[in-house]
Short mmCIF file of C-alpha atoms in Angstrom, two decimals:
data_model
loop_
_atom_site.label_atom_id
_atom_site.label_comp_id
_atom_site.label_asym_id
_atom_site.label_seq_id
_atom_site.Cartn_x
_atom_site.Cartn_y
_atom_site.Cartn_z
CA UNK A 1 -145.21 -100.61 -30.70
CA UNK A 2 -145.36 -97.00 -29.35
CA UNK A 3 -142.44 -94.79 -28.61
CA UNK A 4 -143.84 -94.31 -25.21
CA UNK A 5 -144.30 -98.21 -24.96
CA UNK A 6 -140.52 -98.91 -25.40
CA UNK A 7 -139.47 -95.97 -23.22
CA UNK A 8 -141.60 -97.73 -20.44
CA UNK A 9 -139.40 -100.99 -21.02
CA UNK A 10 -136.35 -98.98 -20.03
CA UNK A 11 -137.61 -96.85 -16.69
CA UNK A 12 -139.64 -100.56 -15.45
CA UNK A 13 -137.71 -102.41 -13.29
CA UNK A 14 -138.39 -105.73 -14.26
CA UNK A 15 -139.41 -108.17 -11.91
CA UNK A 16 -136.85 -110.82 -10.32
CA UNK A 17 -136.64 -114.15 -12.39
CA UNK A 18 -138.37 -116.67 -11.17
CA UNK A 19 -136.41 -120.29 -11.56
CA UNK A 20 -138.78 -123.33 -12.38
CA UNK A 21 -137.59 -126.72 -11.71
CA UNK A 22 -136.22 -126.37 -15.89
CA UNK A 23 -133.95 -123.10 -15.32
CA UNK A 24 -132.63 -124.77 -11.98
CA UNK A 25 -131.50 -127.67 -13.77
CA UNK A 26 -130.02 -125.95 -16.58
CA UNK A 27 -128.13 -123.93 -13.96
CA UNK A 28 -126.48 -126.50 -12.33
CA UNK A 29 -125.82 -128.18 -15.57
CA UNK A 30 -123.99 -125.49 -16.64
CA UNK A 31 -121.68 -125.08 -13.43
CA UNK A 32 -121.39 -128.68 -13.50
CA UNK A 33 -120.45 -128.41 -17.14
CA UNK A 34 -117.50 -126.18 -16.17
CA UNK A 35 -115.26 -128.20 -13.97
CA UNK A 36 -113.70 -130.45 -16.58
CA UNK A 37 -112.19 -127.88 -18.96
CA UNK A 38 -111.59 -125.92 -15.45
CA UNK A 39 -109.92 -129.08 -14.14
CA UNK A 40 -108.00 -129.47 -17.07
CA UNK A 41 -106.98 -125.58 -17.27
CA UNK A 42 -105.56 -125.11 -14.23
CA UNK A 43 -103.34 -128.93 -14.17
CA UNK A 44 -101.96 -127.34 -17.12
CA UNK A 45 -101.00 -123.89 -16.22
CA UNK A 46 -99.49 -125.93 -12.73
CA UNK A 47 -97.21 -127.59 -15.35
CA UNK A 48 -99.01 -130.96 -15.63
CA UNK A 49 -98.71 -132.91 -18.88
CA UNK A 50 -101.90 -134.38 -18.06
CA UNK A 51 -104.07 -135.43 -21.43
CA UNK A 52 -100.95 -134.58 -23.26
CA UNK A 53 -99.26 -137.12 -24.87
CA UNK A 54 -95.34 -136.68 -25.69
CA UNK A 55 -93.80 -134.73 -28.09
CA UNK A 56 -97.34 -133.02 -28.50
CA UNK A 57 -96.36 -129.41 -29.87
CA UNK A 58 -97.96 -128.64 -26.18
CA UNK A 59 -94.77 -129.37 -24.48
CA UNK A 60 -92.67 -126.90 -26.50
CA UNK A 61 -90.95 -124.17 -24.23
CA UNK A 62 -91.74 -120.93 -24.59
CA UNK A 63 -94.46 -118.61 -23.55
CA UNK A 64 -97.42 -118.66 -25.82
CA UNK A 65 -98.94 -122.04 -24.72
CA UNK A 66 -98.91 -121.29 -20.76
CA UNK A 67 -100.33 -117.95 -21.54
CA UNK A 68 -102.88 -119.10 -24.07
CA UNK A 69 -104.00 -121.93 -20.95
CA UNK A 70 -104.26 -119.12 -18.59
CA UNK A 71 -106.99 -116.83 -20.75
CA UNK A 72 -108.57 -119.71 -21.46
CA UNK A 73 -108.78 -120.99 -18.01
CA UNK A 74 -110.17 -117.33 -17.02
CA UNK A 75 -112.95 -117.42 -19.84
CA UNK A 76 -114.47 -120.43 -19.27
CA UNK A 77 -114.24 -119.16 -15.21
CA UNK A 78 -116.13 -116.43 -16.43
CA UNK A 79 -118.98 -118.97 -17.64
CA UNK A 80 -119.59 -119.58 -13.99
CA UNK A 81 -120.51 -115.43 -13.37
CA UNK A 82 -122.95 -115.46 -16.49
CA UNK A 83 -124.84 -118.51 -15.05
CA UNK A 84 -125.18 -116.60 -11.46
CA UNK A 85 -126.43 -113.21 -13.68
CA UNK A 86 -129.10 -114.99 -15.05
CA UNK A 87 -130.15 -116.74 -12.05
CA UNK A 88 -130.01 -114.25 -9.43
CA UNK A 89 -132.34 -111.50 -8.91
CA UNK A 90 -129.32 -109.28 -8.83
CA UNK A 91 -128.44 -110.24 -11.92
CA UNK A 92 -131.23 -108.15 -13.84
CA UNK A 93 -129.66 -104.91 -12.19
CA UNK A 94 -126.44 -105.68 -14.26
CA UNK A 95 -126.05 -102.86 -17.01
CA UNK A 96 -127.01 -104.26 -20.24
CA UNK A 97 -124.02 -104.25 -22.11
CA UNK A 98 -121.90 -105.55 -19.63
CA UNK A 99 -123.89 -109.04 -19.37
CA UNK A 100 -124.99 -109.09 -23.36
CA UNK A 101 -120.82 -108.64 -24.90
CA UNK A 102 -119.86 -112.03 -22.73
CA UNK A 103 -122.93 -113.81 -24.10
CA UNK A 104 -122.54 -112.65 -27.77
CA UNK A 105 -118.68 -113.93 -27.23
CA UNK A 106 -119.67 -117.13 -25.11
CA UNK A 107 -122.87 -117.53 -28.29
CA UNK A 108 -120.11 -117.17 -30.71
CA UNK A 109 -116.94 -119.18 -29.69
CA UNK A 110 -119.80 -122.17 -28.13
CA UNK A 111 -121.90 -122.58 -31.08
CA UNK A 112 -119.44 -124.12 -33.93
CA UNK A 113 -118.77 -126.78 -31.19
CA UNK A 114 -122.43 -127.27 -30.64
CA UNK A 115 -122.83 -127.80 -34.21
CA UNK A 116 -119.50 -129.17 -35.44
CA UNK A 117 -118.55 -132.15 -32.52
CA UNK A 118 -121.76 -134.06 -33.29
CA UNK A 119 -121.02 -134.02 -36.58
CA UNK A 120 -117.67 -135.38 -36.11
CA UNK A 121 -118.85 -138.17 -33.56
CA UNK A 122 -121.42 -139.07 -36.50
CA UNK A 123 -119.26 -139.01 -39.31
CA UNK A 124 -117.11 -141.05 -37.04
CA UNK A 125 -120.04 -143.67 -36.81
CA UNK A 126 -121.03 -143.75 -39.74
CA UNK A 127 -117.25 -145.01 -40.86
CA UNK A 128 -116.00 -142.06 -42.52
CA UNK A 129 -113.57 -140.79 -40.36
CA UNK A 130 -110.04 -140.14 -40.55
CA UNK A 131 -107.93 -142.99 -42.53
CA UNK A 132 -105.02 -144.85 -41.11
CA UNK A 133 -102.81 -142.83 -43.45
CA UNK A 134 -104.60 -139.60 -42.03
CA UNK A 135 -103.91 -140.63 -38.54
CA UNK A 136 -100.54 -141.58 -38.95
CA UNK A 137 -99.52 -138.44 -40.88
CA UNK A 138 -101.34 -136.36 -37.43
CA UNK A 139 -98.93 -135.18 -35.20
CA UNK A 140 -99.25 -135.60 -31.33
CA UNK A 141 -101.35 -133.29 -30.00
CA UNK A 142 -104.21 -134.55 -27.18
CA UNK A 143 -105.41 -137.41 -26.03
CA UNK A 144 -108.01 -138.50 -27.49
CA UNK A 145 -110.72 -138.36 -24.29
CA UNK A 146 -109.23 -135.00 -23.61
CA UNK A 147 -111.88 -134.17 -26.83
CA UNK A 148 -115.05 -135.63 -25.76
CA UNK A 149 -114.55 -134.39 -21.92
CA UNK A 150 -113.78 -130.61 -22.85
CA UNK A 151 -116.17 -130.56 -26.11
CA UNK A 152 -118.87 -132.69 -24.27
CA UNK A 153 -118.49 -129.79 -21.70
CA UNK A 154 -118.76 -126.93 -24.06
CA UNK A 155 -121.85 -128.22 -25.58
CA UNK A 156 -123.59 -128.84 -21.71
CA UNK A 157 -122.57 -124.72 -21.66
CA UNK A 158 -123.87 -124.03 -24.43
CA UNK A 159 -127.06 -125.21 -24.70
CA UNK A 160 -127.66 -124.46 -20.94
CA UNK A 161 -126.42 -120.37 -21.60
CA UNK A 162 -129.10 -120.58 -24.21
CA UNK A 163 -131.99 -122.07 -22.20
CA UNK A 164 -131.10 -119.57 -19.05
CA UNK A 165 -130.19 -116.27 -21.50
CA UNK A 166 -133.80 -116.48 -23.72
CA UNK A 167 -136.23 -116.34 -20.66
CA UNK A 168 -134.13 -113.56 -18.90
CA UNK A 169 -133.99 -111.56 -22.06
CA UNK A 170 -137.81 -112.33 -22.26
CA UNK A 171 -138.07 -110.68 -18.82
CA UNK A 172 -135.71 -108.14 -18.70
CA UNK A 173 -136.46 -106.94 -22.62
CA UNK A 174 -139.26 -108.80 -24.01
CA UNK A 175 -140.91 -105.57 -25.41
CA UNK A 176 -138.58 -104.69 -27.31
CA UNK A 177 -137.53 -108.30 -28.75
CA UNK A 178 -141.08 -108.66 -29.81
CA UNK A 179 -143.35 -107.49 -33.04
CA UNK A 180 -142.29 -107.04 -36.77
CA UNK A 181 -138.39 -105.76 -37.45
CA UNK A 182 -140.36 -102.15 -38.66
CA UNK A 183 -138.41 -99.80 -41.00
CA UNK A 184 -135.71 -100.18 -43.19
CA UNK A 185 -132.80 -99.35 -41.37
CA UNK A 186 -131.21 -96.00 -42.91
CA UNK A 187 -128.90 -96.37 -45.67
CA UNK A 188 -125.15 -96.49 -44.34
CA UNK A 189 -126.46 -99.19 -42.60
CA UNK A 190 -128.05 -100.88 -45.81
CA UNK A 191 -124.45 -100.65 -47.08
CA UNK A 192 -122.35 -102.35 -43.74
CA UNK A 193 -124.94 -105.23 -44.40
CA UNK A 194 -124.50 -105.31 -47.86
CA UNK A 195 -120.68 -105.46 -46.81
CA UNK A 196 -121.40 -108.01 -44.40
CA UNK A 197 -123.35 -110.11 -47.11
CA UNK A 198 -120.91 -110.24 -49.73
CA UNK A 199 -117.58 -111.25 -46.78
CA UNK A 200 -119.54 -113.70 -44.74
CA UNK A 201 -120.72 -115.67 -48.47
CA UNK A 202 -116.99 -115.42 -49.05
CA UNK A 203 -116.15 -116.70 -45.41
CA UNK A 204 -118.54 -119.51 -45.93
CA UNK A 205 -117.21 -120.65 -49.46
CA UNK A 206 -113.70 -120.85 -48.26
CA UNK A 207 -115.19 -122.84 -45.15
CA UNK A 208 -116.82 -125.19 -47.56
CA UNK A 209 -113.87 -125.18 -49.96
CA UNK A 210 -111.87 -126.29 -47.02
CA UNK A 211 -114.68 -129.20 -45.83
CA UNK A 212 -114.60 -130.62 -48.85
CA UNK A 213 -111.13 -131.35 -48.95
CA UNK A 214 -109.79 -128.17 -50.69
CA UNK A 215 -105.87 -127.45 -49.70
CA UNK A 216 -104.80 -123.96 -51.02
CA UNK A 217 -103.90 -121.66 -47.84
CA UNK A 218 -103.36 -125.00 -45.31
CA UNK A 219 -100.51 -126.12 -44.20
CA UNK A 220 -99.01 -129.04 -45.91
CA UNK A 221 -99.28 -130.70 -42.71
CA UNK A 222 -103.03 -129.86 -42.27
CA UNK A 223 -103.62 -131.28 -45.54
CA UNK A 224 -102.06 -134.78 -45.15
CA UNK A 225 -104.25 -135.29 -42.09
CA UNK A 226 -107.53 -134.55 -43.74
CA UNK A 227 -110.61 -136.28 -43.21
CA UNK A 228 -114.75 -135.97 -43.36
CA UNK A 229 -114.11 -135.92 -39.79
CA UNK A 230 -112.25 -132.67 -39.98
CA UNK A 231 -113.92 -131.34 -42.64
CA UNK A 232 -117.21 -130.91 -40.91
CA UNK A 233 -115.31 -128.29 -38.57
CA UNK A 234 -114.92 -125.94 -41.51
CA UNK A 235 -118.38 -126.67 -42.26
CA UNK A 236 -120.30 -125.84 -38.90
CA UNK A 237 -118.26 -122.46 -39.61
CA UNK A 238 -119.97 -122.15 -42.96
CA UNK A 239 -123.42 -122.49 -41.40
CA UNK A 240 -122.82 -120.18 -39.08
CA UNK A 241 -121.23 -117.58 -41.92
CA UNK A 242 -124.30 -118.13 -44.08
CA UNK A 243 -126.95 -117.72 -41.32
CA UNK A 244 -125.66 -114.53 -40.06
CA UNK A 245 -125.47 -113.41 -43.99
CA UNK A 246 -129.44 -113.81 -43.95
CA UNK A 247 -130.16 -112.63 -40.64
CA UNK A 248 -128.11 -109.44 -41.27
CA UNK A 249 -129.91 -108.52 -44.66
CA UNK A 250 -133.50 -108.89 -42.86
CA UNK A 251 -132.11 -106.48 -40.06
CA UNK A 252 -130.93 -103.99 -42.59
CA UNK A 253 -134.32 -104.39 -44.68
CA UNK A 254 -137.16 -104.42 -42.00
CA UNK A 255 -140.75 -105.53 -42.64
CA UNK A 256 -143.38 -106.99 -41.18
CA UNK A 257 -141.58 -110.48 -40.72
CA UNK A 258 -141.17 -111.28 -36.98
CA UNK A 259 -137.73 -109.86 -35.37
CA UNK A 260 -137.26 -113.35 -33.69
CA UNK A 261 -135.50 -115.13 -36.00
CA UNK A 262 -133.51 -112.34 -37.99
CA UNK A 263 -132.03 -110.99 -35.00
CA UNK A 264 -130.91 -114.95 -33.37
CA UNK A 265 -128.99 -115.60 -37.10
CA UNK A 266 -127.86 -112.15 -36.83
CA UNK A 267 -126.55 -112.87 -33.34
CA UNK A 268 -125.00 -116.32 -33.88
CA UNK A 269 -124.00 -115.75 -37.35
CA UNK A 270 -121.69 -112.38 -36.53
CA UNK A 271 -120.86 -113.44 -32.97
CA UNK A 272 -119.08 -116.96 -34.70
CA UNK A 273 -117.23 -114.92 -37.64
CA UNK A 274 -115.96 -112.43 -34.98
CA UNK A 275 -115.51 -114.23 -31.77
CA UNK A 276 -113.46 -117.38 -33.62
CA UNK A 277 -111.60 -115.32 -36.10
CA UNK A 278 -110.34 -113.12 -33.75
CA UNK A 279 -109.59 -116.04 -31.93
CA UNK A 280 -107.71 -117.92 -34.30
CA UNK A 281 -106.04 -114.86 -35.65
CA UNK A 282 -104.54 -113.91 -32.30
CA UNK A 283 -103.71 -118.11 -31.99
CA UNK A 284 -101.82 -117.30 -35.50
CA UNK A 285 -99.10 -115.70 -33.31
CA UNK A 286 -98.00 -119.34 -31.71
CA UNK A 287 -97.35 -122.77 -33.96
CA UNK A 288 -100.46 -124.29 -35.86
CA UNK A 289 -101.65 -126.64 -33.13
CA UNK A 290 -101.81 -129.62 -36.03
CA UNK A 291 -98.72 -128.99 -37.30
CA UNK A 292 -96.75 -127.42 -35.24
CA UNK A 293 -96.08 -125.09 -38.06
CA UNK A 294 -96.28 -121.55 -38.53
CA UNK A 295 -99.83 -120.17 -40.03
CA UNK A 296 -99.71 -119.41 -43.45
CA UNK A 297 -100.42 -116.07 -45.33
CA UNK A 298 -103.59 -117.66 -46.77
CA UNK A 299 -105.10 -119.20 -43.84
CA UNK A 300 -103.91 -115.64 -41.90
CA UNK A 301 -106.21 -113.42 -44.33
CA UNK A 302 -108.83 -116.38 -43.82
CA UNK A 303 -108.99 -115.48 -40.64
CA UNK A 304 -108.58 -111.81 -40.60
CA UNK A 305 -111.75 -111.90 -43.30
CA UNK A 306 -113.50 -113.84 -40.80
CA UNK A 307 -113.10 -111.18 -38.06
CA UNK A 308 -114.29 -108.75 -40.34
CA UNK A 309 -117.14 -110.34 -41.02
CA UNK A 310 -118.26 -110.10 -37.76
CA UNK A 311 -117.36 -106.87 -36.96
CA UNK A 312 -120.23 -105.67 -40.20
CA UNK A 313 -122.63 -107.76 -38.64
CA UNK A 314 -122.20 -106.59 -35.29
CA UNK A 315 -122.60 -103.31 -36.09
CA UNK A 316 -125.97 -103.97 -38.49
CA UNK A 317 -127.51 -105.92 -35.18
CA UNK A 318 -125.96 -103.19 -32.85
CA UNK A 319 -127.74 -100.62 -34.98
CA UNK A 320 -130.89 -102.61 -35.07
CA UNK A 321 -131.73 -102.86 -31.49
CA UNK A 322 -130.82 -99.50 -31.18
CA UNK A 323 -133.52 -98.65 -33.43
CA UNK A 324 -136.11 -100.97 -30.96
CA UNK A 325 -134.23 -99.53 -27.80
CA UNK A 326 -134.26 -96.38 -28.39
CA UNK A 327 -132.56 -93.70 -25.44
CA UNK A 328 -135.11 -92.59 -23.23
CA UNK A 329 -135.59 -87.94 -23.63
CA UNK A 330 -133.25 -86.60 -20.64
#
């Protein structure tokens, strides 16, 4: 693709997006999608114990809970803006960045659900779920149809960002999404992915160490309550860890192998590591939501190598479509 070719991409306006019967649906699955955890949200920042059963670590006083409900509440709020963006013909005039950071966020906090709460209900199935001695060592925490409702919501969101956010990225920046990756990427950046290899195949054997029943760095009540059923959690982080590990290393080592795929591990992979453990970092602040306990050291760095993680792969994919999106001559 020609220099001139991508520098048309960027002065085009691109034409409004036209909703099939398919986008329409997936719209108003999404919106629909929202109103549960929404629901749920705002009962709980009104003080409702709704969902919560007693002595649930939930009810503690202090301040970190009610504030934790009320970000929450306004990010999920926010899914309800994204779905208008890429529905609305206004929605392509949005500056780039400011629609594509809430996506890579909403891509990387949705998709471990997507991928771990199946595996959970199947596991479940399939009889190998938590133990009677596993669920009688768990603390109070939810009910348990507070689960399926909010995670049977996030998975409606995600699937339905996903359907609307490819075709308006087709429209609004096809051009440059399609073709080979091209050219190495220049050597610092060789050396972030290389960086971003070697802590994401760390991430993910920690995440597996931790699926398959491993306890150093959990809380001893975490540990007593383990299960396949839990385990698969850590896993669907693993996957995520090891995808963006080989979508980051194509990025950084061009070719002629189609950009497609590279760039969505890249995307998923670093937007799980750094969306969740900079999630679960800042959650480190308040009691372990199992437990009740205070996060240990081990799980802590876990988490803080998780962040990282993401943070070298962002900046690999960041540096990649910068390379196919290049700033038009002033």
């Amino acid at each position: 693709m020609s220099e001139s070719t991508v520098h048309r991409t960027h002065t085009t306006q691109p034409s409004a997006p036209a909703l099939g019967t398919g986008r329409r649906i997936l719209r108003a699955a999404a919106l629909a999608a929202t109103l549960p955890y929404l629901t749920l949200k705002a009962a709980w920042v009104a003080g409702s114990d709704l969902g919560i059963p007693k002595g649930s670590v939930l009810l503690e006083p202090g301040l970190f809970f009610p504030v934790a409900n009320a970000v929450t509440l306004l990010m999920d709020s926010c899914v309800i803006l994204l779905v208008l963006v890429l529905t609305r013909p206004w929605g392509l005039r949005v500056p780039g960045w400011l629609l594509t950071v809430p996506v890579y966020v909403a891509t990387g906090l949705l998709t471990p659900i997507v991928l771990g709460f199946p595996a959970q209900l199947l596991v479940k199935a399939l009889g190998m779920g938590a133990g009677e001695a596993a669920k009688a060592a768990q603390p109070p925490f939810l009910d348990p149809w507070v689960f399926g409702v909010v995670y049977g919501g996030f998975i409606v969101q995600g699937l339905a960002l996903a359907g609307l956010f490819v075709p308006y990225a087709r429209e609004r920046w096809g051009a440059g999404l399609r073709g080979a990756l091209g050219q190495r990427l220049p050597s610092p950046t060789g050396v972030v992915a290389g960086a971003a290899a070697v802590a994401g195949t760390g991430e993910a054997a920690v995440s597996l160490y931790w699926a398959f029943g491993g306890s150093a760095g959990l809380p001893a009540q975490r540990v007593a309550v383990y299960s396949a059923e839990t385990g698969v959690v850590s896993a669907a982080h693993a996957v995520c860890a090891l995808g963006g590990v080989v979508g980051v290393v194509l990025l950084a080592r061009g070719g002629g192998r189609r950009a497609a795929w590279p760039l969505a591990l890249a995307w998923i992979g670093s937007a799980a590591a750094l969306s969740w453990g900079m999630w679960m970092l800042g959650a480190t602040l308040g009691p372990d939501p199992v437990s009740g306990e205070r996060a240990t050291l081990g799980i802590t760095l876990a988490y803080a190598g998780q962040m990282i993680t993401g943070i070298l792969g962002a900046a690999v994919l960041t540096r990649h479509l910068r390379s196919r999106f290049p700033r038009p001559a002033a």
